[in-house]
Structure formats: structure tokens, C-alpha cells
């Protein structure tokens, strides 16, 4: 943010402020600015669009959801003609795509980059929000749209004596723009989640020595990297809208139809055939949800999948001790991981696996890390330790709603929202993929949610009102979500999905587990019942009044 922009920002009065210039924020800005013609402005701490795709430029970063559903559908021409090169687009291709969308729809000129919104206060008398940036500029907006990212609030724990280390500590989600040269370096990767396994498979064989510091092993299946499938390209070109509607009408919007067959209702032979075909095809989400319908809900069904993956680990990894260390003991019910040749990496002489649950990472030294009492000499330590998912970035903004109510107090026992879109007592604050949104892939669902609340905004504009949420309706929604989560193995398996990855974070459900198709049915019912649960109350005309 330069000084001239800074001067222009202070005192700015907007109809709509959109926080976040990632997938959801860009679309929300497009709709508010270009379709509704409102005075809308975006804000992002980064110096370009992309959101999480701006920050996560670590080696090997790519979507592990097929590129087909990592695309906006609102611009049907781009949807039809954007030629993704790979089945799973790399970070730079996703970033390039988002940048092209922003250019085509003239969004960048309406975004203040390098600008972090730190505070949001609802001004009841004026019916609008007062936003304060990190630099102290004050902006008012009648509506605030927060599209701050499900997985964007970095979690990177500090280890004792970290400042003594003479090498570099790199955080995967804050990767330097000048990609550091790691060849010949002794590199440690802390973390073996989706991020860690992408880094590990990318760096193995390309650095001096790779040390994998694994606390909890996870079930990993192949991803199936390759060119974008021609057949799919033709299908989308022929009927882009039909493809979009079909994808949205599935449970998780990952571009395949979830299975409706129980793993326990087929013969052993048939089960092995289905798992083997899924293994050969690749795609973690499809392995978990497209093979059988009950892997995430029934322990016995789940075990058939883990037995299969375990047999793969045992056949791929040559050293039985290493294979044992790589084999999880919990359910296959985290966000599913997929990377090509993951287990093969551990057959290499230049890769060492450290079990840091047994031999703890004790502290840094000048030369490296003390792990289980022994020093491992290192040049670079990469933290791939995850995110304060779902709620992290909302709570980083010090938000005060009606009657002085703080968002952090309202969410002290875990989040509360209505349909992942709004929070009772925080009027005209709309969220893209807020907590208790459906458990799905993102871009098409972001569009759907933005379109949904845009209708609400239009309605509020017609009557000159503000949008709030009925507390009882909100709590009913939360209850439905909690009950839905309680029926799954995701609830009892530690991961960011339930908040267990962050020390001290309330462990709770944060999702609508009924699937996107049911979410749309439910939300359309709410709309047809005059937006049941949303409250639009008239206020005085506030446009043009002064900042308090
Ligand atoms: P994840 O899936 O939360 O994984 C974080 C990893 O970091 C996981 O293996 C953790 O082990 C490990 N971790 C965290 N803290 C520590 C400490 N203190 N010591 C050792 N190891 C640690 O994050 P990702 O970034 O990989 O993926 C998140 C999502 O982003 C992903 O699903 C995509 O949708 C994008 P643990 O399992 O907690 O023992």
C-alpha cells in the first residue's frame, strides 16, 4: 500500500467492502461492482489477487481437486474455453487464471492490495460498518463481505531456540516470491498433511538430503497427475452450464458422483477391484467418496479401505520398519490426501523419515534440530504445519456487532452462523464459505453462495433495510450441522476439520455435512419461505453520512 493510496483510503465511504481477493472475494466484488453497480471495493493484504493461491507458492503446490471444478462458471465463455493444461493445475496456473478473470472483469482497479483490515465495528445509528486498516485508515461500508479463506490463517508453531538456527525456516503458506534454491541443501519438512506430502514428493531427489519429520502418518493414495483430460474438455465445451449444474448437484462438488454402494455389501473380490481401479485412476476425494458410500461413517467399511492402502504401503516401502512408521493407526477420515509416488519416496537413500511423535522435536540449535535427543544438521526447515482452518481469519478481524457484541465472544465455544453466510447480531456482514457451509470443494460453491446472498442484498436495498439473522434459526442450523457431523468418523478423527490441529481451539463441528445438493434444496426452501431465518429490518437512509 503506497502513501497516495493510503490517503485516498482514509474516510472512504462504500456501499460494499469485500475483504479477501481470493476465489470467493473476486466473484463477490464482480457481482457487487459490475452486476449491482454498487460502490464496492476489495481489500487484501497480498499485493495481487489469488488469496491462498497467492501465498502458497511452495514447491509442488497444486490443486488436488480436478481443475474442472476449480473454475468459475459465471463467465461461461471462460469456463468453456479456459484451457487448463493439467488435470490438477499447479499454483502458478491457478494464480494466472484468477488474475485473468480479474483483468477481464476489471476487478484489480477496485482492490486495495497490501491492505489488511484489522477491525470492524457496526455503527448502529448509521446502519453501516466502520473498518479500520492495519495502518489506521478508516473506511465505512454498508455491507461487508468477508471472503477470508477456509485455509488461509497460517499455523506455524515456534520451537524452542528457533532464533539460534543459522539456516532458514520457511513456512509453506508464506513461501518467498524468490523461490529459494534448495538443491544440495539438507532440508527438513515438518508436517505430512496435504501440503507436506506435495513438498516431499516434489523435493525428494532434488535436494541434498530430505528429512521428513512426521508426527502422525496419514493415508495417502495416488493423485494421477497428467494432462487435462480431452473428454472432459469436450464435455464442458459442449454444455458448460449443464456441467456446472451437474457438479453442483453432487454431495461434495468434486466433479465425480459419490458412490451409493456400501463397502460391506459387495464381495471381497469386487471391493478389491474397485479400490484398485480407484488407486490406478488417482484422486484422493474420489478414493474416499467415489468408491463406497460408507467409508466416512462406518468403522468396518473404513477398515476395508485402510487395509487396502496398508497393503499398498507394505508392497511399496522396502524397509518394514519404515512401512510401519508410515502406516496410520486412525480412521481414514481426515481431508483425504493424494500424491503420486508418495510412499516410493521412502525407498530413497537421500530421504530419512523421523517419527517425531516418539522422538520429539525438542529445540533448534545453530546447526539444526534436536530430535529425540540427537542433533540433525540442516540448512533449511520447512514448516508445513497447517492452518487455523475455517474460523482463524474471521477471528483475526476484531469484529464488534450490535450491542457491543464481539465475534470472538459469540464464537468462544466454536462458530455460530446461519448457513455459513451470516451471524446473528452482525448485520450486513456476509460470509463466503463461512463456518457451517457445506463440506465441499470451493469455487462453484462460492459462486452459489454469493449469488444467494446477492438476492438478499437486493431485497434489503429495495426496502432500505439491513440483513440480520434470527438467533433461533441460526442455532437450529448449528444443531443440524452438529448432528450431521456426529454421524461421521470425521468427528472422532483429529484434524483441522474439527479444530483438533490447533492447541486450545474448541473441538467442534464447523460444517454442514448433508452435501451440496441438500444444501441447495434447504437454502432454496428458506428463500421460498421469504428468507426464513434472515431478518431484513428497515433503517433510515444512511448513505453519505460522516464517519463517526
Ligand atoms: P494439515 O493437514 O493440518 O497438516 C499439518 C501437518 O503438520 C500435520 O502432519 C501435523 O501433524 C503437522 N504438525 C503440526 N504441528 C506440528 C508440530 N508442532 N510438530 C510436528 N508436526 C506438526 O495442514 P496442510 O497445510 O498440510 O493441509 C491443510 C489443507 O490446506 C489441506 O487439507 C488443503 O485443503 C489445503 P499432526 O497430524 O497434527 O500430528
Coordinates of C-alpha atoms and ligand atoms in Angstrom, one line a residue:
X1 CA 0.0 0.0 0.0
X2 CA 1.6 3.3 -1.0
X3 CA 1.1 6.6 0.6
X4 CA -1.1 8.1 -2.1
X5 CA -3.5 5.1 -1.9
X6 CA -3.4 5.4 1.9
X7 CA -4.5 9.0 1.8
X8 CA -7.3 8.0 -0.6
X9 CA -8.4 5.2 1.7
X10 CA -9.0 7.1 4.9
X11 CA -12.5 8.4 5.0
X12 CA -13.6 6.3 2.1
X13 CA -17.4 5.6 2.1
X14 CA -18.5 2.5 0.3
X15 CA -21.6 0.5 -0.4
X16 CA -19.7 -2.7 -0.1
X17 CA -16.3 -3.7 1.2
X18 CA -15.1 -7.1 0.2
X19 CA -12.4 -8.5 2.4
X20 CA -10.2 -11.0 0.5
X21 CA -9.2 -11.2 -3.1
X22 CA -9.2 -15.0 -3.5
X23 CA -11.7 -17.1 -5.4
X24 CA -14.8 -16.0 -3.4
X25 CA -13.8 -12.4 -2.9
X26 CA -13.2 -11.8 -6.6
X27 CA -16.5 -13.1 -7.5
X28 CA -18.3 -11.2 -4.8
X29 CA -16.6 -8.0 -5.9
X30 CA -17.6 -8.7 -9.5
X31 CA -21.2 -9.1 -8.6
X32 CA -21.5 -6.1 -6.3
X33 CA -19.5 -3.8 -8.6
X34 CA -20.3 -5.0 -12.1
X35 CA -23.7 -6.5 -11.7
X36 CA -25.4 -4.5 -9.0
X37 CA -23.5 -1.3 -9.8
X38 CA -22.7 -0.6 -6.1
X39 CA -19.7 1.3 -4.9
X40 CA -17.7 -1.7 -4.0
X41 CA -14.0 -2.0 -3.1
X42 CA -11.9 -5.1 -2.3
X43 CA -9.1 -5.3 0.3
X44 CA -6.3 -7.8 0.6
X45 CA -3.0 -7.9 2.4
X46 CA -1.3 -9.5 -0.6
X47 CA -0.1 -7.4 -3.5
X48 CA -2.1 -9.3 -6.1
X49 CA -5.2 -11.5 -6.4
X50 CA -5.3 -15.2 -5.6
X51 CA -5.9 -15.4 -1.8
X52 CA -4.5 -18.7 -0.7
X53 CA -3.1 -19.2 -4.2
X54 CA -1.1 -16.1 -3.8
X55 CA 0.6 -17.2 -0.6
X56 CA 1.0 -20.9 -1.2
X57 CA 3.8 -21.0 -3.8
X58 CA 5.8 -23.7 -2.1
X59 CA 7.5 -26.4 -4.3
X60 CA 4.9 -28.9 -5.7
X61 CA 1.9 -26.8 -4.8
X62 CA -1.1 -27.6 -7.0
X63 CA -4.8 -28.2 -6.6
X64 CA -5.7 -31.8 -5.7
X65 CA -9.2 -31.2 -6.8
X66 CA -9.6 -31.6 -10.5
X67 CA -9.2 -28.4 -12.4
X68 CA -12.7 -28.8 -13.9
X69 CA -14.3 -27.8 -10.6
X70 CA -11.6 -25.2 -9.8
X71 CA -13.1 -22.8 -12.2
X72 CA -15.7 -20.1 -12.1
X73 CA -18.8 -20.7 -14.1
X74 CA -20.3 -17.2 -14.1
X75 CA -18.2 -16.3 -17.1
X76 CA -19.4 -19.2 -19.3
X77 CA -17.1 -18.2 -22.1
X78 CA -14.0 -18.5 -19.8
X79 CA -15.5 -21.6 -18.2
X80 CA -15.9 -23.2 -21.7
X81 CA -12.6 -22.0 -23.2
X82 CA -10.1 -21.8 -20.4
X83 CA -7.5 -24.5 -21.3
X84 CA -6.2 -25.9 -18.1
X85 CA -3.0 -27.7 -19.0
X86 CA -3.2 -30.3 -16.3
X87 CA -5.8 -32.4 -14.6
X88 CA -4.6 -30.8 -11.3
X89 CA -3.5 -27.2 -12.0
X90 CA -0.3 -26.0 -10.5
X91 CA -0.3 -23.0 -8.2
X92 CA 1.1 -20.6 -10.9
X93 CA -1.6 -21.7 -13.3
X94 CA -4.4 -21.2 -10.7
X95 CA -3.0 -17.8 -9.9
X96 CA -2.7 -16.9 -13.6
X97 CA -6.3 -17.9 -14.1
X98 CA -7.6 -15.8 -11.2
X99 CA -5.5 -12.9 -12.5
X100 CA -7.0 -13.3 -16.0
X101 CA -10.6 -13.3 -14.6
X102 CA -9.8 -10.2 -12.5
X103 CA -8.3 -8.4 -15.6
X104 CA -11.2 -9.3 -17.8
X105 CA -13.8 -8.1 -15.4
X106 CA -11.8 -5.0 -14.3
X107 CA -11.5 -6.0 -10.7
X108 CA -7.9 -5.1 -9.8
X109 CA -8.6 -1.4 -10.1
X110 CA -11.2 -1.8 -7.4
X111 CA -8.9 -3.7 -4.9
X112 CA -6.6 -2.1 -2.3
X113 CA -3.8 -4.6 -2.2
X114 CA -1.3 -4.5 0.7
X115 CA -4.2 -3.5 2.9
X116 CA -5.1 -5.6 6.0
X117 CA -8.5 -4.9 7.6
X118 CA -7.9 -5.3 11.4
X119 CA -11.1 -4.1 12.9
X120 CA -14.8 -3.9 12.0
X121 CA -17.3 -2.0 14.1
X122 CA -21.0 -1.9 13.4
X123 CA -22.3 1.7 13.7
X124 CA -26.0 1.1 14.7
X125 CA -27.1 4.7 14.2
X126 CA -25.7 4.9 10.8
X127 CA -26.5 1.3 9.7
X128 CA -23.0 0.6 8.4
X129 CA -19.7 -0.8 9.3
X130 CA -16.6 1.1 10.2
X131 CA -13.5 -0.8 9.1
X132 CA -10.0 0.1 10.3
X133 CA -6.9 -1.0 8.4
X134 CA -3.6 -2.0 9.9
X135 CA -2.3 1.5 9.0
X136 CA -5.2 3.1 10.9
X137 CA -7.2 4.3 7.8
X138 CA -11.0 4.3 8.4
X139 CA -13.5 3.2 5.8
X140 CA -17.2 2.8 6.1
X141 CA -19.3 0.4 4.2
X142 CA -23.0 -0.5 4.4
X143 CA -22.2 -4.1 3.6
X144 CA -19.1 -6.1 4.5
X145 CA -18.4 -9.3 2.6
X146 CA -15.8 -11.5 4.2
X147 CA -14.2 -14.0 1.9
X148 CA -11.2 -14.6 4.1
X149 CA -10.4 -18.2 3.3
X150 CA -11.1 -21.5 4.8
X151 CA -7.5 -22.5 4.9
X152 CA -5.6 -19.2 5.0
X153 CA -4.8 -18.4 8.6
X154 CA -1.3 -19.9 8.9
X155 CA -0.4 -22.1 11.8
X156 CA 3.4 -22.3 12.3
X157 CA 4.3 -23.2 15.9
X158 CA 7.6 -21.8 17.2
X159 CA 10.1 -24.4 18.5
X160 CA 12.4 -23.5 21.4
X161 CA 15.6 -21.7 20.3
X162 CA 14.4 -21.1 16.8
X163 CA 16.2 -17.8 16.6
X164 CA 19.5 -19.6 17.2
X165 CA 19.3 -21.5 14.0
X166 CA 21.7 -20.3 11.3
X167 CA 19.8 -21.8 8.5
X168 CA 16.4 -20.8 7.0
X169 CA 13.0 -21.5 8.4
X170 CA 10.4 -21.4 5.6
X171 CA 6.7 -21.5 6.1
X172 CA 4.9 -23.2 3.2
X173 CA 1.9 -20.8 3.2
X174 CA 4.2 -17.7 3.2
X175 CA 6.7 -19.0 0.7
X176 CA 9.2 -16.4 -0.6
X177 CA 8.4 -15.0 -4.0
X178 CA 12.0 -15.6 -5.0
X179 CA 11.9 -19.3 -4.9
X180 CA 15.0 -20.3 -2.8
X181 CA 17.4 -22.7 -4.4
X182 CA 17.3 -25.9 -2.3
X183 CA 19.4 -28.1 -4.4
X184 CA 22.3 -29.6 -2.4
X185 CA 20.7 -28.4 0.8
X186 CA 19.8 -30.5 3.9
X187 CA 16.1 -29.9 4.2
X188 CA 13.6 -30.9 6.9
X189 CA 9.9 -30.8 6.3
X190 CA 7.7 -30.6 9.4
X191 CA 4.2 -31.8 8.6
X192 CA 2.8 -34.6 6.5
X193 CA -0.7 -33.2 5.6
X194 CA -1.7 -32.2 2.1
X195 CA 0.9 -29.5 1.9
X196 CA 3.7 -31.6 3.4
X197 CA 3.2 -34.5 1.0
X198 CA 3.3 -32.2 -2.0
X199 CA 6.5 -30.7 -0.9
X200 CA 8.0 -34.1 0.0
X201 CA 7.2 -35.6 -3.4
X202 CA 8.5 -32.6 -5.2
X203 CA 11.7 -32.2 -3.3
X204 CA 12.8 -35.8 -3.0
X205 CA 15.8 -36.3 -5.2
X206 CA 16.2 -32.6 -5.9
X207 CA 17.8 -31.6 -2.6
X208 CA 21.0 -32.7 -0.8
X209 CA 19.1 -34.7 1.8
X210 CA 15.4 -34.7 2.7
X211 CA 14.4 -35.3 6.3
X212 CA 10.6 -35.9 6.8
X213 CA 9.5 -35.0 10.3
X214 CA 6.3 -36.9 10.7
X215 CA 4.1 -36.7 13.8
X216 CA 1.0 -38.5 12.6
X217 CA 1.1 -40.6 9.4
X218 CA -1.9 -40.2 7.1
X219 CA -3.5 -42.5 4.5
X220 CA -2.2 -41.3 1.1
X221 CA -3.4 -42.5 -2.3
X222 CA -2.1 -41.6 -5.8
X223 CA -3.2 -38.3 -7.3
X224 CA -3.0 -39.1 -11.0
X225 CA -1.2 -36.1 -12.3
X226 CA -1.4 -35.7 -16.1
X227 CA -2.7 -33.6 -18.9
X228 CA -6.2 -32.2 -18.7
X229 CA -8.5 -35.0 -20.0
X230 CA -9.7 -34.2 -23.5
X231 CA -13.0 -36.0 -23.0
X232 CA -13.8 -33.7 -20.1
X233 CA -12.8 -30.6 -22.1
X234 CA -15.2 -31.6 -24.8
X235 CA -18.0 -32.2 -22.3
X236 CA -17.5 -28.8 -20.8
X237 CA -17.2 -27.1 -24.2
X238 CA -20.4 -28.7 -25.3
X239 CA -22.5 -27.8 -22.4
X240 CA -20.7 -25.7 -19.7
X241 CA -23.9 -24.8 -17.8
X242 CA -25.0 -28.4 -17.8
X243 CA -21.6 -29.5 -16.4
X244 CA -21.7 -26.8 -13.7
X245 CA -25.2 -27.8 -12.7
X246 CA -24.4 -31.4 -12.6
X247 CA -21.2 -30.8 -10.5
X248 CA -23.2 -28.6 -8.0
X249 CA -25.9 -31.2 -7.7
X250 CA -23.5 -33.8 -6.1
X251 CA -22.7 -34.1 -2.5
X252 CA -19.2 -32.6 -2.4
X253 CA -18.8 -30.9 -5.8
X254 CA -15.5 -32.6 -6.7
X255 CA -16.5 -33.4 -10.3
X256 CA -17.5 -37.0 -9.7
X257 CA -20.6 -38.7 -8.5
X258 CA -20.3 -40.1 -5.0
X259 CA -20.9 -43.8 -4.5
X260 CA -24.2 -45.0 -3.1
X261 CA -22.9 -48.6 -2.5
X262 CA -21.7 -49.8 0.9
X263 CA -18.3 -51.3 1.1
X264 CA -19.8 -54.1 3.1
X265 CA -22.4 -55.1 0.5
X266 CA -20.0 -56.3 -2.2
X267 CA -17.8 -59.3 -2.3
X268 CA -14.1 -59.1 -1.2
X269 CA -13.1 -59.6 -4.8
X270 CA -15.3 -56.8 -6.1
X271 CA -14.2 -54.5 -3.3
X272 CA -10.5 -55.1 -4.2
X273 CA -11.3 -54.4 -7.9
X274 CA -13.0 -51.1 -7.0
X275 CA -10.2 -50.0 -4.7
X276 CA -7.5 -51.0 -7.3
X277 CA -9.3 -49.1 -10.1
X278 CA -9.5 -46.0 -7.9
X279 CA -5.9 -46.4 -6.9
X280 CA -4.8 -46.6 -10.6
X281 CA -7.0 -43.6 -11.5
X282 CA -5.9 -41.3 -8.7
X283 CA -7.7 -38.5 -6.8
X284 CA -8.0 -38.7 -3.0
X285 CA -11.5 -37.4 -2.8
X286 CA -12.7 -39.9 -5.3
X287 CA -10.9 -42.7 -3.5
X288 CA -12.7 -41.8 -0.2
X289 CA -16.1 -40.8 -1.5
X290 CA -16.4 -42.3 -5.0
X291 CA -15.5 -46.0 -4.2
X292 CA -18.1 -46.6 -1.5
X293 CA -20.7 -44.6 0.3
X294 CA -19.9 -45.5 3.9
X295 CA -16.1 -45.2 4.4
X296 CA -16.6 -42.0 6.4
X297 CA -19.4 -43.2 8.6
X298 CA -18.9 -46.9 9.3
X299 CA -15.7 -48.2 11.1
X300 CA -16.0 -51.6 9.4
X301 CA -16.3 -50.1 5.9
X302 CA -13.5 -47.7 6.7
X303 CA -11.2 -50.6 7.7
X304 CA -11.7 -52.2 4.2
X305 CA -10.1 -49.0 2.7
X306 CA -7.3 -48.8 5.3
X307 CA -6.5 -52.5 4.9
X308 CA -6.2 -51.9 1.1
X309 CA -3.9 -48.8 1.5
X310 CA -1.9 -50.6 4.1
X311 CA -1.3 -53.5 1.7
X312 CA 0.0 -50.9 -0.8
X313 CA 2.3 -49.3 1.8
X314 CA 3.7 -52.8 2.6
X315 CA 4.3 -53.6 -1.0
X316 CA 5.8 -50.3 -2.0
X317 CA 8.0 -49.5 1.0
X318 CA 11.0 -51.8 1.1
X319 CA 12.0 -51.4 4.7
X320 CA 9.4 -52.9 7.0
X321 CA 10.2 -50.6 9.9
X322 CA 9.7 -47.5 7.7
X323 CA 6.5 -49.0 6.3
X324 CA 5.2 -49.5 9.8
X325 CA 6.1 -45.8 10.7
X326 CA 4.2 -44.7 7.6
X327 CA 1.0 -46.7 8.5
X328 CA -1.6 -44.7 10.3
X329 CA -3.5 -46.2 13.2
X330 CA -6.6 -43.9 13.0
X331 CA -9.5 -43.9 10.6
X332 CA -9.3 -42.8 7.0
X333 CA -11.5 -39.8 7.8
X334 CA -9.4 -36.7 7.5
X335 CA -9.3 -34.5 4.5
X336 CA -8.1 -37.2 2.1
X337 CA -4.5 -36.9 0.9
X338 CA -3.3 -37.8 -2.6
X339 CA 0.2 -37.5 -4.2
X340 CA 1.9 -39.6 -6.8
X341 CA 4.7 -41.8 -5.7
X342 CA 4.5 -40.7 -2.1
X343 CA 5.4 -44.0 -0.4
X344 CA 8.1 -44.6 -3.1
X345 CA 10.0 -41.6 -1.7
X346 CA 10.9 -43.5 1.4
X347 CA 12.9 -46.1 -0.6
X348 CA 15.4 -43.4 -1.5
X349 CA 18.8 -43.2 0.3
X350 CA 18.6 -39.4 0.3
X351 CA 15.3 -39.3 2.3
X352 CA 15.0 -40.1 6.0
X353 CA 11.8 -40.5 7.9
X354 CA 11.7 -39.3 11.5
X355 CA 8.9 -40.3 13.8
X356 CA 8.6 -37.1 15.8
X357 CA 5.7 -38.4 17.9
X358 CA 8.1 -40.9 19.6
X359 CA 11.3 -38.8 19.2
X360 CA 10.1 -35.3 19.8
X361 CA 11.4 -32.2 18.1
X362 CA 13.0 -30.7 21.2
X363 CA 14.6 -27.5 20.0
X364 CA 16.6 -25.8 17.4
X365 CA 20.4 -25.4 17.6
X366 CA 22.7 -23.3 15.4
X367 CA 23.1 -26.2 13.1
X368 CA 19.8 -27.8 13.0
X369 CA 17.2 -29.6 15.2
X370 CA 17.4 -31.8 18.3
X371 CA 15.1 -34.7 17.6
X372 CA 14.7 -37.3 20.3
X373 CA 18.0 -36.2 21.9
X374 CA 20.0 -36.3 18.7
X375 CA 21.1 -33.4 16.6
X376 CA 20.1 -33.5 12.9
X377 CA 22.1 -31.0 10.9
X378 CA 20.1 -28.9 8.5
X379 CA 20.3 -25.9 6.1
X380 CA 16.5 -25.4 5.8
X381 CA 13.5 -26.3 7.8
X382 CA 10.1 -26.1 6.1
X383 CA 7.1 -25.7 8.2
X384 CA 4.1 -27.4 6.6
X385 CA 2.1 -27.3 9.8
X386 CA -1.2 -26.3 8.5
X387 CA -3.9 -23.7 9.2
X388 CA -6.3 -22.4 11.9
X389 CA -9.0 -23.6 9.5
X390 CA -12.5 -22.1 9.0
X391 CA -12.6 -19.7 11.9
X392 CA -9.0 -18.4 12.0
X393 CA -9.2 -15.5 9.6
X394 CA -12.6 -14.3 10.7
X395 CA -11.4 -14.0 14.3
X396 CA -8.3 -12.2 13.3
X397 CA -10.5 -9.2 12.5
X398 CA -11.6 -7.6 15.8
X399 CA -15.3 -7.5 15.0
X400 CA -18.0 -5.8 17.1
X401 CA -21.6 -6.2 16.1
X402 CA -24.9 -5.0 17.6
X403 CA -24.9 -4.0 21.3
X404 CA -21.1 -4.2 21.5
X405 CA -21.1 -7.9 20.9
X406 CA -17.7 -9.3 19.9
X407 CA -17.5 -12.0 17.3
X408 CA -14.8 -13.7 19.4
X409 CA -17.2 -13.9 22.3
X410 CA -20.1 -15.1 20.1
X411 CA -17.8 -17.9 18.9
X412 CA -16.0 -18.7 22.2
X413 CA -17.3 -22.2 22.2
X414 CA -16.9 -22.6 18.4
X415 CA -18.5 -20.8 15.5
X416 CA -22.2 -20.0 15.1
X417 CA -23.6 -19.0 11.7
X418 CA -26.7 -19.3 9.7
X419 CA -26.0 -21.4 6.6
X420 CA -22.3 -20.4 6.6
X421 CA -23.4 -16.9 5.3
X422 CA -24.2 -14.7 8.3
X423 CA -24.1 -14.4 12.1
X424 CA -26.9 -13.2 14.3
X425 CA -26.2 -9.8 15.8
X426 CA -23.7 -8.9 13.0
X427 CA -25.9 -7.1 10.4
X428 CA -24.9 -6.8 6.8
X429 CA -21.9 -8.9 7.4
X430 CA -21.9 -11.6 4.8
X431 CA -19.5 -14.5 4.6
X432 CA -18.4 -16.6 1.6
X433 CA -17.9 -20.1 2.8
X434 CA -18.2 -19.2 6.5
X435 CA -18.3 -22.0 9.1
X436 CA -21.2 -24.4 8.7
X437 CA -21.0 -24.2 4.9
X438 CA -21.3 -27.5 3.1
X439 CA -18.3 -29.8 3.2
X440 CA -17.4 -29.4 -0.5
X441 CA -14.8 -28.1 -2.9
X442 CA -14.8 -24.4 -3.2
X443 CA -15.1 -22.2 -6.4
X444 CA -18.6 -23.3 -7.6
X445 CA -19.9 -23.3 -4.1
X446 CA -18.5 -19.8 -3.5
X447 CA -20.4 -18.6 -6.6
X448 CA -23.6 -20.3 -5.5
X449 CA -23.4 -18.7 -2.0
X450 CA -22.6 -15.2 -3.4
X451 CA -25.5 -15.4 -5.8
X452 CA -27.7 -16.5 -2.9
X453 CA -26.8 -13.6 -0.6
X454 CA -26.8 -11.1 -3.6
X455 CA -30.6 -11.7 -3.8
X456 CA -30.8 -10.9 -0.1
X457 CA -28.8 -7.7 -0.7
X458 CA -31.1 -6.7 -3.5
X459 CA -34.1 -7.3 -1.2
X460 CA -32.6 -5.3 1.6
X461 CA -31.8 -2.5 -0.9
X462 CA -35.4 -2.5 -2.1
X463 CA -36.8 -1.8 1.4
X464 CA -33.8 0.2 2.6
X465 CA -33.1 -2.4 5.3
X466 CA -30.3 -4.3 7.0
X467 CA -29.8 -8.0 6.9
X468 CA -29.6 -9.8 10.2
X469 CA -30.2 -13.4 11.3
X470 CA -32.8 -14.8 13.8
X471 CA -30.8 -16.4 16.6
X472 CA -33.1 -19.3 16.9
X473 CA -32.8 -20.1 13.2
X474 CA -29.1 -19.9 13.5
X475 CA -28.9 -22.2 16.4
X476 CA -31.1 -24.7 14.6
X477 CA -28.7 -24.6 11.7
X478 CA -25.8 -25.2 14.0
X479 CA -27.6 -28.1 15.6
X480 CA -28.3 -29.7 12.2
X481 CA -24.6 -29.4 11.4
X482 CA -23.5 -30.8 14.7
X483 CA -25.8 -33.8 14.4
X484 CA -24.7 -34.3 10.8
X485 CA -21.0 -34.3 11.9
X486 CA -21.7 -36.6 14.9
X487 CA -22.8 -39.3 12.4
X488 CA -19.4 -39.4 10.7
X489 CA -15.9 -40.6 11.5
X490 CA -14.6 -37.1 10.8
X491 CA -15.8 -36.2 14.3
X492 CA -13.6 -38.7 16.1
X493 CA -10.5 -38.4 13.9
X494 CA -8.2 -35.5 14.9
X495 CA -7.7 -33.0 12.1
X496 CA -8.3 -29.4 11.1
X497 CA -11.8 -30.4 10.0
X498 CA -12.9 -30.4 13.7
X499 CA -10.3 -27.9 15.0
X500 CA -8.2 -30.6 16.7
X501 CA -5.0 -29.4 15.0
X502 CA -4.8 -26.1 16.9
X503 CA -3.9 -26.3 20.6
X504 CA -6.7 -24.7 22.7
X505 CA -9.2 -24.4 19.8
X506 CA -12.6 -25.6 20.7
X507 CA -13.1 -29.0 19.1
X508 CA -16.4 -28.8 17.3
X509 CA -18.2 -29.3 14.1
X510 CA -17.8 -26.5 11.6
X511 CA -19.6 -28.0 8.6
X512 CA -23.0 -28.8 7.0
X513 CA -22.4 -32.5 6.3
X514 CA -25.6 -33.0 4.3
X515 CA -23.9 -32.4 0.9
X516 CA -24.3 -29.6 -1.6
X517 CA -27.4 -30.9 -3.3
X518 CA -29.3 -31.0 0.0
X519 CA -27.8 -27.6 1.0
X520 CA -29.2 -26.1 -2.2
X521 CA -32.6 -27.7 -1.6
X522 CA -32.7 -26.4 2.0
X523 CA -31.5 -22.9 1.0
X524 CA -34.0 -22.7 -1.8
X525 CA -36.7 -23.6 0.7
X526 CA -35.5 -20.9 3.0
X527 CA -35.7 -18.4 0.1
X528 CA -39.1 -19.6 -0.9
X529 CA -40.3 -19.0 2.7
X530 CA -39.4 -15.3 2.4
X531 CA -35.9 -16.0 3.5
X532 CA -36.9 -17.7 6.7
X533 CA -34.3 -17.1 9.5
X534 CA -33.0 -13.9 7.8
X535 CA -34.4 -10.6 9.1
X536 CA -34.4 -7.6 6.9
X537 CA -35.4 -4.6 9.0
X538 CA -35.8 -1.1 7.6
X539 CA -33.3 1.6 8.6
X540 CA -33.0 5.3 7.8
X541 CA -31.2 6.2 4.6
X542 CA -27.5 6.4 5.7
X543 CA -25.6 6.9 2.5
X544 CA -23.4 10.0 2.6
X545 CA -23.3 10.5 6.4
X546 CA -20.0 11.1 8.1
X547 CA -17.6 8.7 9.7
X548 CA -18.2 8.7 13.5
Ligands
LIG1 P1 -2.6 -30.1 7.9 O1 -3.4 -31.1 7.1 O2 -3.2 -29.6 9.2 O3 -1.2 -30.8 8.3 C1 -0.3 -30.2 9.2 C2 0.8 -31.2 9.5 O4 1.7 -30.6 10.3 C3 0.3 -32.5 10.2 O5 1.1 -33.5 9.7 C4 0.6 -32.2 11.6 O6 0.8 -33.3 12.4 C5 1.9 -31.4 11.5 N1 2.2 -30.6 12.6 C6 1.5 -29.6 13.1 N2 2.1 -29.1 14.2 C7 3.2 -29.8 14.4 C8 4.3 -29.9 15.4 N3 4.3 -29.0 16.4 N4 5.2 -30.8 15.3 C9 5.2 -31.7 14.3 N5 4.3 -31.7 13.3 C10 3.3 -30.8 13.4 O7 -2.2 -28.9 7.0 P2 -1.8 -28.8 5.5 O8 -1.3 -27.5 5.2 O9 -1.0 -30.0 5.1 O10 -3.2 -29.0 4.8 C11 -4.3 -28.2 5.2 C12 -5.2 -28.0 4.0 O11 -4.8 -26.9 3.2 C13 -5.3 -29.1 3.1 O12 -6.2 -30.1 3.5 C14 -5.7 -28.5 1.8 O13 -7.1 -28.4 1.7 C15 -5.1 -27.1 1.8 P3 -0.4 -33.9 13.2 O14 -1.2 -34.6 12.2 O15 -1.2 -32.8 13.9 O16 0.2 -34.8 14.2

